[in-house]
Coordinates of C-alpha atoms and ligand atoms in Angstrom, one line a residue:
P1 CA 25.8 -18.4 -9.1
T2 CA 29.3 -17.7 -10.9
M3 CA 31.2 -14.3 -10.7
A4 CA 30.7 -13.3 -14.0
H5 CA 27.1 -14.1 -13.7
S6 CA 26.4 -12.4 -10.5
K7 CA 28.3 -9.0 -11.8
A8 CA 26.2 -9.1 -14.4
L9 CA 23.3 -8.5 -11.9
L10 CA 22.4 -5.4 -10.3
V11 CA 23.2 -5.5 -6.6
L12 CA 21.9 -3.0 -3.8
E13 CA 23.8 -2.0 -0.9
N14 CA 22.4 -0.3 2.6
F15 CA 22.1 3.5 2.4
I16 CA 22.8 4.0 6.2
G17 CA 24.5 7.3 7.3
G18 CA 24.3 8.7 4.0
K19 CA 26.6 6.2 2.8
F20 CA 25.9 2.9 0.4
V21 CA 27.3 0.3 2.4
P22 CA 27.5 -3.7 1.2
C23 CA 26.1 -6.4 3.1
S24 CA 27.7 -9.7 3.9
S25 CA 24.7 -11.5 2.1
Y26 CA 22.3 -11.1 0.1
I27 CA 18.9 -12.6 -1.1
D28 CA 17.8 -13.0 -4.7
S29 CA 15.1 -10.9 -6.5
Y30 CA 13.1 -12.2 -9.6
N31 CA 11.9 -10.1 -12.4
P32 CA 8.3 -11.3 -12.1
S33 CA 7.6 -10.9 -16.1
T34 CA 10.5 -13.3 -16.9
G35 CA 10.8 -15.5 -14.1
D36 CA 14.6 -14.6 -14.0
V37 CA 16.8 -13.5 -11.1
Y38 CA 17.7 -9.7 -11.9
C39 CA 18.3 -8.5 -8.8
R40 CA 20.3 -9.4 -5.1
V41 CA 19.3 -7.4 -2.1
P42 CA 21.0 -6.8 0.9
D43 CA 19.8 -9.7 3.9
S44 CA 20.4 -7.4 6.6
G45 CA 20.1 -8.5 10.3
K46 CA 20.7 -7.1 13.6
K47 CA 24.0 -5.9 12.6
E48 CA 23.0 -3.3 9.8
V49 CA 19.3 -2.5 11.8
E50 CA 22.2 -1.6 14.9
A51 CA 24.2 0.3 12.6
A52 CA 21.3 2.3 10.6
V53 CA 19.4 3.1 14.3
K54 CA 22.5 4.9 15.5
A55 CA 22.9 7.0 12.2
A56 CA 19.7 8.3 12.6
Q57 CA 19.8 8.7 16.4
D58 CA 22.7 11.1 15.1
A59 CA 20.8 12.9 12.9
F60 CA 17.5 13.7 15.3
P61 CA 19.1 16.7 17.1
I62 CA 19.8 18.9 13.9
W63 CA 17.1 17.6 12.0
S64 CA 14.2 17.6 14.5
S65 CA 15.5 21.7 15.5
K66 CA 15.5 22.5 11.8
S67 CA 12.2 24.8 11.6
P68 CA 8.8 23.2 9.8
L69 CA 9.9 25.9 6.1
E70 CA 13.7 24.4 5.9
R71 CA 12.5 20.8 5.9
S72 CA 9.5 21.6 3.3
Q73 CA 12.3 22.8 1.0
I74 CA 14.2 19.7 1.2
L75 CA 11.1 17.4 0.5
N76 CA 10.4 19.7 -2.5
K77 CA 13.9 19.5 -3.5
L78 CA 13.6 15.2 -3.4
A79 CA 10.2 15.5 -5.1
D80 CA 11.7 17.4 -8.0
L81 CA 14.5 15.2 -8.0
I82 CA 12.5 12.0 -8.1
E83 CA 10.0 13.4 -11.3
H84 CA 13.0 14.6 -13.3
D85 CA 14.0 10.6 -13.5
L86 CA 10.4 9.6 -13.4
E87 CA 10.7 7.1 -16.2
A88 CA 14.0 5.4 -14.8
F89 CA 12.1 5.0 -11.6
A90 CA 8.5 3.6 -13.4
Q91 CA 10.7 1.5 -15.3
A92 CA 12.7 0.1 -12.4
E93 CA 9.3 -0.2 -10.7
S94 CA 7.7 -2.3 -13.5
K95 CA 10.5 -5.0 -14.1
D96 CA 10.8 -5.5 -10.2
Q97 CA 7.2 -5.4 -9.5
G98 CA 5.8 -7.2 -12.7
K99 CA 3.4 -3.7 -12.8
T100 CA 2.6 -2.6 -16.2
I101 CA 4.8 0.2 -17.6
T102 CA 1.6 2.4 -17.5
F103 CA 0.7 1.5 -14.3
A104 CA 4.4 2.7 -12.7
R105 CA 4.2 6.0 -15.0
T106 CA 0.7 7.1 -14.0
V107 CA 0.3 5.8 -10.6
D108 CA 3.2 4.7 -8.7
I109 CA 5.9 7.3 -9.2
P110 CA 3.9 10.4 -9.9
R111 CA 2.1 9.4 -6.6
A112 CA 5.5 9.0 -4.8
V113 CA 6.5 12.5 -5.8
H114 CA 3.1 14.0 -4.7
N115 CA 3.7 12.4 -1.2
F116 CA 7.2 14.1 -0.7
R117 CA 5.0 17.9 -1.8
F118 CA 1.8 16.8 -0.1
F119 CA 3.1 17.0 3.4
A120 CA 6.2 19.5 2.7
S121 CA 3.2 22.1 2.2
S122 CA 1.2 20.5 4.9
I123 CA 3.7 20.6 7.2
L124 CA 3.6 24.4 7.0
H125 CA 0.1 24.6 8.1
H126 CA -0.7 23.1 11.6
V127 CA -1.7 24.7 14.2
T128 CA -2.1 23.6 17.9
E129 CA -5.1 24.0 20.5
C130 CA -5.1 26.7 22.8
T131 CA -7.9 26.8 26.4
E132 CA -8.2 29.5 28.6
M133 CA -9.3 29.4 32.3
P134 CA -9.3 32.9 33.6
A135 CA -11.0 31.7 36.8
M136 CA -8.0 29.9 38.1
G137 CA -5.8 32.2 36.2
C138 CA -4.3 29.2 33.6
V139 CA -3.8 29.1 29.9
H140 CA -3.4 25.6 28.3
Y141 CA -1.7 25.2 25.1
T142 CA -0.4 21.9 23.2
S143 CA 2.8 21.6 21.7
R144 CA 3.6 18.9 19.2
A145 CA 7.7 17.4 18.5
P146 CA 8.9 14.8 16.7
V147 CA 8.9 11.5 18.5
G148 CA 12.5 10.1 17.2
V149 CA 13.7 7.4 15.2
A150 CA 10.5 5.8 13.3
G151 CA 10.4 2.6 11.6
L152 CA 9.3 2.3 8.4
I153 CA 8.2 -1.0 6.9
S154 CA 6.6 -1.2 3.4
P155 CA 5.1 -4.3 1.2
W156 CA 5.8 -5.0 -2.2
N157 CA 2.2 -4.0 -4.3
L158 CA 3.1 -0.2 -4.5
P159 CA 6.7 -0.3 -3.3
L160 CA 7.8 3.2 -3.8
Y161 CA 4.2 5.1 -3.2
L162 CA 3.7 3.3 0.1
L163 CA 7.1 3.9 1.4
T164 CA 7.3 7.5 0.4
W165 CA 3.8 7.6 2.0
K166 CA 5.5 6.8 5.5
I167 CA 8.6 8.7 4.8
A168 CA 7.7 11.7 3.9
P169 CA 5.3 12.5 6.9
A170 CA 7.9 10.6 9.4
I171 CA 10.7 13.4 8.0
A172 CA 8.3 16.1 7.0
C173 CA 7.4 16.5 11.3
G174 CA 11.1 16.2 12.0
N175 CA 11.8 12.2 12.9
T176 CA 14.5 10.4 11.3
V177 CA 13.6 7.3 9.6
V178 CA 14.8 3.5 9.0
A179 CA 12.5 2.4 6.5
K180 CA 12.2 -2.0 5.2
P181 CA 11.0 -2.1 2.0
S182 CA 9.9 -5.4 1.4
E183 CA 12.6 -7.8 -0.2
M184 CA 11.2 -8.4 -3.3
T185 CA 10.7 -5.1 -4.1
S186 CA 13.5 -2.7 -3.5
V187 CA 15.1 -1.2 -6.0
T188 CA 13.3 1.9 -6.5
A189 CA 14.1 2.5 -2.9
W190 CA 17.7 2.1 -3.2
M191 CA 17.3 4.8 -6.2
M192 CA 16.0 7.3 -4.1
C193 CA 18.3 6.8 -1.4
K194 CA 20.8 8.3 -4.5
L195 CA 19.1 11.4 -4.5
M196 CA 19.1 12.4 -0.8
E197 CA 22.5 14.1 -1.0
N198 CA 21.5 16.4 -4.1
A199 CA 18.5 17.0 -2.3
G200 CA 19.7 18.1 0.8
V201 CA 18.4 15.5 3.5
P202 CA 21.6 15.5 5.6
P203 CA 23.2 12.0 6.2
G204 CA 21.6 10.1 8.9
V205 CA 17.6 11.2 8.3
V206 CA 16.5 8.8 5.9
N207 CA 18.5 5.3 6.3
V208 CA 17.5 2.2 4.3
V209 CA 17.9 -0.8 5.5
F210 CA 16.8 -4.0 3.2
G211 CA 16.4 -7.7 3.9
T212 CA 13.2 -10.2 4.7
G213 CA 11.1 -9.8 7.4
S214 CA 11.5 -12.2 9.8
K215 CA 15.2 -11.0 10.0
A216 CA 15.8 -7.1 9.0
G217 CA 12.2 -6.1 9.6
E218 CA 11.9 -7.8 13.0
A219 CA 15.3 -6.3 13.9
L220 CA 13.6 -2.8 13.3
V221 CA 10.4 -4.0 15.7
C222 CA 12.8 -5.1 17.7
H223 CA 15.0 -2.2 18.9
P224 CA 14.6 -0.8 21.5
D225 CA 15.8 2.6 20.5
V226 CA 12.7 2.7 17.5
P227 CA 9.5 3.9 19.5
L228 CA 7.3 4.4 16.5
I229 CA 6.7 1.4 13.9
S230 CA 4.5 2.6 10.8
F231 CA 3.5 -1.3 8.9
T232 CA 1.6 -1.3 5.6
G233 CA 1.7 -5.3 4.9
S234 CA -0.5 -8.7 5.6
T235 CA -2.6 -8.8 9.0
L236 CA -0.8 -12.3 9.8
T237 CA 2.5 -10.0 10.0
A238 CA 0.6 -7.0 11.7
Q239 CA -0.1 -9.6 14.7
R240 CA 3.2 -10.9 14.8
I241 CA 4.7 -6.9 14.9
T242 CA 2.4 -6.1 17.6
E243 CA 3.6 -9.0 19.5
K244 CA 7.1 -8.2 19.3
S245 CA 6.9 -4.7 19.8
A246 CA 4.7 -5.2 23.1
P247 CA 7.2 -5.1 25.6
H248 CA 8.6 -2.1 24.6
C249 CA 5.1 -0.5 24.2
K250 CA 5.7 1.3 21.1
R251 CA 3.5 3.1 18.9
L252 CA 2.0 1.4 15.9
S253 CA 0.3 2.6 12.9
L254 CA -0.8 -0.8 10.9
E255 CA -2.4 -0.5 7.3
L256 CA -3.2 -4.3 6.5
G257 CA -5.3 -6.2 4.4
G258 CA -8.9 -5.8 2.5
K259 CA -12.1 -8.3 1.3
N260 CA -13.4 -5.0 0.0
P261 CA -17.5 -4.8 -1.2
A262 CA -18.8 -3.5 -4.4
I263 CA -22.2 -3.3 -3.4
I264 CA -24.0 -2.6 -7.0
F265 CA -28.1 -1.1 -6.4
D266 CA -30.4 -1.7 -9.7
D267 CA -30.4 1.9 -10.1
A268 CA -26.9 2.5 -10.6
D269 CA -25.5 4.0 -13.8
L270 CA -24.0 0.5 -15.3
S271 CA -22.1 2.4 -18.1
Q272 CA -19.9 3.9 -15.3
C273 CA -20.5 1.5 -12.9
I274 CA -19.1 -1.6 -15.0
P275 CA -15.8 -0.5 -16.2
T276 CA -14.9 1.5 -12.5
T277 CA -15.5 -1.8 -11.1
V278 CA -13.4 -3.8 -13.3
R279 CA -10.3 -1.5 -12.9
S280 CA -11.1 -1.3 -9.1
S281 CA -10.8 -5.5 -9.3
F282 CA -7.8 -6.1 -11.7
A283 CA -5.8 -3.0 -11.8
N284 CA -2.2 -3.5 -10.6
Q285 CA -3.3 -7.3 -11.2
G286 CA -5.7 -7.0 -8.7
E287 CA -2.9 -6.6 -5.9
I288 CA -3.9 -3.1 -4.4
C289 CA -5.3 -3.6 -0.6
L290 CA -8.4 -1.4 -1.9
C291 CA -9.2 -3.6 -4.4
T292 CA -12.9 -4.8 -5.0
S293 CA -12.7 -8.7 -4.6
R294 CA -17.1 -9.0 -3.5
I295 CA -19.5 -7.8 -5.9
F296 CA -23.1 -7.9 -4.5
V297 CA -25.7 -7.2 -7.7
Q298 CA -28.8 -6.0 -7.1
R299 CA -31.1 -9.3 -8.3
G300 CA -32.9 -7.0 -11.1
I301 CA -29.7 -6.2 -12.7
Y302 CA -27.7 -9.5 -12.1
S303 CA -27.8 -10.9 -15.5
E304 CA -27.3 -8.1 -17.3
F305 CA -24.4 -7.0 -15.2
L306 CA -22.6 -9.7 -15.8
K307 CA -22.7 -9.9 -18.8
R308 CA -21.4 -6.4 -19.2
F309 CA -19.2 -7.1 -16.8
V310 CA -17.5 -10.3 -17.9
A311 CA -17.0 -8.8 -21.5
E312 CA -15.4 -5.9 -20.4
A313 CA -13.1 -7.6 -18.1
K314 CA -12.0 -10.0 -21.6
K315 CA -10.6 -6.4 -23.0
W316 CA -8.1 -6.4 -20.7
K317 CA -4.9 -7.4 -22.2
T318 CA -2.5 -9.7 -20.3
G319 CA 1.1 -10.3 -20.9
N320 CA 4.4 -8.1 -20.9
P321 CA 4.4 -5.5 -18.4
S322 CA 6.6 -3.0 -19.9
D323 CA 4.5 -3.0 -23.3
P324 CA 2.2 0.5 -22.5
T325 CA -0.7 -1.4 -24.6
I326 CA -0.6 -4.1 -22.0
D327 CA -3.3 -3.8 -18.5
V328 CA -2.7 -7.1 -16.6
G329 CA 1.3 -7.6 -16.1
A330 CA 2.8 -10.4 -13.8
L331 CA 2.0 -11.2 -10.3
I332 CA 4.6 -10.5 -8.0
S333 CA 6.0 -14.1 -7.2
K334 CA 5.6 -17.8 -8.5
E335 CA 4.6 -18.8 -5.0
H336 CA 1.8 -15.5 -4.8
L337 CA 0.7 -16.7 -8.7
E338 CA 0.1 -20.5 -7.4
K339 CA -1.9 -19.3 -4.3
V340 CA -4.3 -17.0 -6.0
K341 CA -4.9 -19.6 -8.8
N342 CA -5.4 -22.0 -6.0
Y343 CA -8.5 -19.9 -4.5
V344 CA -9.6 -20.3 -8.5
K345 CA -9.4 -23.9 -7.7
K346 CA -11.0 -23.8 -4.4
A347 CA -14.2 -21.9 -5.8
Q348 CA -14.6 -24.8 -8.6
A349 CA -14.4 -27.3 -6.5
E350 CA -17.1 -25.9 -4.1
G351 CA -19.5 -25.6 -7.4
A352 CA -18.8 -21.5 -8.1
R353 CA -18.8 -20.9 -12.0
V354 CA -15.9 -19.4 -13.7
L355 CA -16.8 -17.3 -16.1
C356 CA -13.7 -16.0 -17.6
G357 CA -9.8 -16.1 -17.3
E358 CA -8.1 -18.5 -15.1
G359 CA -8.5 -22.3 -16.8
V360 CA -11.2 -21.0 -18.8
D361 CA -9.6 -18.7 -21.3
P362 CA -6.4 -19.2 -23.3
L363 CA -3.5 -17.1 -22.0
A364 CA -1.0 -16.4 -25.1
L365 CA 2.5 -14.6 -24.0
P366 CA 5.6 -13.2 -26.0
P367 CA 8.3 -15.8 -25.9
G368 CA 10.6 -14.1 -23.5
N369 CA 7.4 -13.6 -20.9
Q370 CA 6.6 -18.0 -21.0
K371 CA 8.1 -18.2 -17.6
G372 CA 6.6 -15.1 -16.0
Y373 CA 4.0 -15.5 -13.5
F374 CA 1.2 -14.0 -15.3
M375 CA -2.6 -15.1 -15.0
L376 CA -5.8 -13.3 -16.8
P377 CA -8.3 -11.4 -15.1
T378 CA -11.0 -14.3 -13.1
V379 CA -14.5 -13.9 -12.6
I380 CA -16.8 -15.8 -10.5
A381 CA -20.2 -16.3 -9.8
E382 CA -22.1 -18.5 -7.8
V383 CA -19.9 -18.5 -4.7
K384 CA -21.5 -19.2 -1.3
D385 CA -20.8 -16.2 1.7
E386 CA -18.5 -18.8 3.5
S387 CA -16.2 -19.4 0.8
C388 CA -12.6 -18.7 1.0
C389 CA -12.8 -17.0 -1.9
M390 CA -15.4 -14.7 -0.4
Q391 CA -13.7 -14.7 3.1
E392 CA -10.0 -14.3 2.6
E393 CA -7.9 -11.8 0.9
I394 CA -6.4 -13.2 -2.5
F395 CA -4.4 -10.1 -3.4
G396 CA -4.8 -10.9 -7.1
P397 CA -7.2 -10.4 -10.4
V398 CA -9.8 -12.7 -9.0
T399 CA -13.3 -11.0 -8.1
C400 CA -16.7 -12.7 -7.1
V401 CA -20.1 -11.7 -8.4
V402 CA -22.9 -12.9 -6.4
A403 CA -26.4 -11.7 -6.2
F404 CA -29.0 -10.0 -3.5
D405 CA -32.2 -8.7 -2.7
T406 CA -32.3 -5.8 0.0
E407 CA -30.8 -3.0 1.3
E408 CA -30.5 -4.6 4.9
E409 CA -29.1 -7.9 3.4
V410 CA -26.8 -6.5 1.7
I411 CA -25.3 -4.8 4.1
R412 CA -25.0 -7.4 6.5
R413 CA -23.3 -9.9 4.1
A414 CA -21.1 -6.9 2.9
N415 CA -19.9 -6.5 6.9
G416 CA -19.6 -10.5 7.4
V417 CA -15.7 -10.6 7.0
K418 CA -12.7 -9.9 8.9
Y419 CA -12.0 -7.2 7.3
G420 CA -13.4 -3.1 6.9
L421 CA -10.4 -1.3 4.5
A422 CA -12.9 -0.2 1.6
A423 CA -16.4 -0.3 -0.1
T424 CA -17.8 0.9 -3.2
V425 CA -21.5 1.8 -3.4
W426 CA -23.1 2.3 -6.9
S427 CA -26.3 3.4 -6.8
G428 CA -28.6 6.6 -8.3
S429 CA -30.6 7.3 -4.8
V430 CA -28.3 10.4 -2.4
G431 CA -30.8 8.9 0.5
R432 CA -29.2 5.2 0.0
V433 CA -25.6 6.1 -0.7
H434 CA -25.6 7.8 2.6
R435 CA -27.7 5.2 4.6
V436 CA -25.5 2.2 3.5
A437 CA -21.8 4.0 3.5
H438 CA -23.2 4.8 7.2
R439 CA -23.6 1.2 7.9
L440 CA -20.9 -0.4 6.4
Q441 CA -18.1 -1.5 8.5
S442 CA -15.2 0.3 6.4
G443 CA -12.4 3.0 6.8
L444 CA -13.7 4.1 3.1
V445 CA -16.4 4.1 1.2
W446 CA -16.8 5.3 -2.5
T447 CA -19.7 5.9 -3.8
N448 CA -20.1 5.9 -7.8
C449 CA -16.8 5.9 -7.9
W450 CA -13.2 4.4 -6.7
L451 CA -9.9 5.3 -5.6
V452 CA -10.9 8.9 -5.7
R453 CA -8.2 10.3 -3.1
D454 CA -7.8 13.4 -0.7
L455 CA -4.9 13.0 1.3
N456 CA -6.2 15.8 3.8
L457 CA -8.3 12.6 5.0
P458 CA -8.0 9.6 7.0
F459 CA -7.0 6.6 5.4
G460 CA -6.8 2.8 7.0
G461 CA -9.0 -0.1 7.9
M462 CA -11.3 -1.2 11.0
K463 CA -11.5 -4.7 12.2
A464 CA -8.7 -6.6 11.1
S465 CA -7.8 -3.9 8.0
G466 CA -5.5 -2.2 10.7
I467 CA -5.0 0.3 13.2
G468 CA -4.8 4.2 13.0
R469 CA -5.2 6.6 10.3
E470 CA -2.5 8.2 8.0
G471 CA -3.5 11.7 6.1
A472 CA -2.3 15.4 6.5
K473 CA -3.7 15.5 10.5
D474 CA -3.3 11.4 11.2
S475 CA 0.1 11.4 9.9
Y476 CA 1.2 14.1 12.1
E477 CA -0.4 13.2 15.0
F478 CA 0.7 9.6 14.5
F479 CA 4.5 11.1 14.2
T480 CA 5.1 13.9 16.7
E481 CA 4.4 13.4 20.5
V482 CA 1.6 15.7 21.9
K483 CA 2.3 17.7 25.3
T484 CA -0.2 19.6 27.0
I485 CA 1.4 23.1 28.7
T486 CA -0.3 24.9 31.7
I487 CA 0.6 28.7 32.3
K488 CA -0.6 30.5 35.4
H489 CA -0.3 34.2 35.0
Ligands
LIG1 P1 3.3 -8.8 4.3 O1 3.1 -8.6 5.5 O2 4.0 -10.1 4.0 O3 4.9 -8.1 4.2 C1 5.1 -6.5 4.3 C2 6.4 -5.8 5.0 O4 6.4 -6.6 6.0 C3 7.7 -6.7 4.2 O5 8.8 -5.6 4.4 C4 8.1 -7.6 4.9 O6 9.5 -7.8 4.5 C5 8.2 -7.4 6.2 N1 7.7 -8.4 7.2 C6 7.6 -9.9 7.3 N2 7.4 -10.5 8.5 C7 8.0 -9.1 9.4 C8 8.2 -9.6 10.7 N3 8.1 -10.3 11.2 N4 8.6 -8.7 11.1 C9 8.8 -7.3 10.6 N5 8.4 -6.8 9.2 C10 8.4 -8.1 8.3 O7 2.8 -8.1 3.3 P2 3.1 -8.3 1.7 O8 2.8 -9.8 1.3 O9 4.4 -7.3 1.2 O10 2.2 -6.9 1.3 C11 0.7 -7.3 0.8 C12 -0.4 -7.2 2.2 O11 -0.2 -6.0 2.4 C13 -1.5 -7.5 1.6 O12 -2.7 -8.0 3.0 C14 -2.7 -6.4 1.7 O13 -3.9 -5.7 1.6 C15 -1.3 -5.5 2.7 N6 -1.5 -3.8 2.1 C16 -2.5 -2.6 2.7 C17 -2.3 -1.6 2.4 C18 -3.0 -0.6 3.2 O14 -3.0 0.7 3.2 N7 -4.4 -1.0 4.4 C19 -1.8 -1.4 1.2 C20 -1.1 -2.6 0.2 C21 -0.9 -3.6 0.7

């Protein structure tokens, strides 16, 4: 680009030791709703990661020795500052990611604020264990201490939401951090760095290094002085991280992909189930790890369900994400859009029926969005369980609907994928929802609802969906090292 052109772009800088530091090279970042480059992101590597880890190490002794209450007050202040700028953050998240402004305003940014408030509070309420052995004259107790410099790596689908879900517990527990957001969605993390000083976060406690996974991400994973890595992203990347970190015996938390089933029995309340299942399939363009992508419907209600489900899906309006009446924004990138569309083509080639959306209905876009990465909510029926559309994570606005007959059968089919993140079960029978929930291989099971979360409780997946859990107690345990101390009196 010419100088004049590049001046008009937003240029991000790394945040290291409390200062914004320029980088020697940059990556282009696109606005998914227009297809234009609008931002340049530092292309950090080993050198930048090295500097950030050093800053985090330097800040550790003071930060880790502060009382939980002092840290709590700082986290609360940071939450207030983000909330004060909520609209600016929401606009930036929508522009950078392609998500609708409504979703950014009501989900992403409020949750980022809440993440800080939640851990600011929960850190004050942990107690440790103590046991006695009177016959030996001994008491034992456990003590927990922060681990050190935490490496945090987050994906592009819920940028600030997921990054703060890691930063908040890490620093609340007294660690210092080096965070690397996705190179495709770095803007809100950079905006948050601008608030650190006012919030009272000491320099070096939160460092953010921007760049690609293969360069900046891997440098962080391989750094010998970063003993723990909290990662959210794809299963493939997690395998690479596991391999690369193995020589250092790092502590890993891995939150990965899903192929989440919705199981709908013939006694389900369809007036609740249908709108919720449309939402669980298409919210955030289907780019949420918890989105439903396999819908199993009991045969007796299959045709009725399909008819009403498709009618409801068609009500979702796709278009300019900054328009508050729009339900489906742009997908993250051109490549991702192609990948998602290809799944629909493969399903068609296998003889499945596309009932609405891609290739079936017209997509009319405003003049400014013609080059954006848009796609209509797409419902596919008559897909075989072995099809890649029923096995692989598509991570877009595509959902498959199939029929089943018995409880036994549907449990087996729902469990018949490599993933195990989230499932939903719809039934009016209390006994049945408990029975099915117990037998599903899934870290989270929602019955007669979706995405209702209590942050106190464990979040995470089984099988290829992850290792470890996050939540009040789980994040506390991950971000601290426990010691058992025995005293003889
Ligand atoms: P991704 O794995 O491609 O990237 C995630 C992050 O890892 C990015 O910051 C990326 O730069 C970095 N990265 C890539 N290669 C790396 C490497 N070799 N070393 C270190 N870091 C590396 O995932 P994505 O496409 O950004 O996100 C989508 C995926 O994330 C989906 O699979 C989705 O299901 C998953 N996800 C899971 C959860 C959850 O909580 N379980 C939440 C959201 C998204």
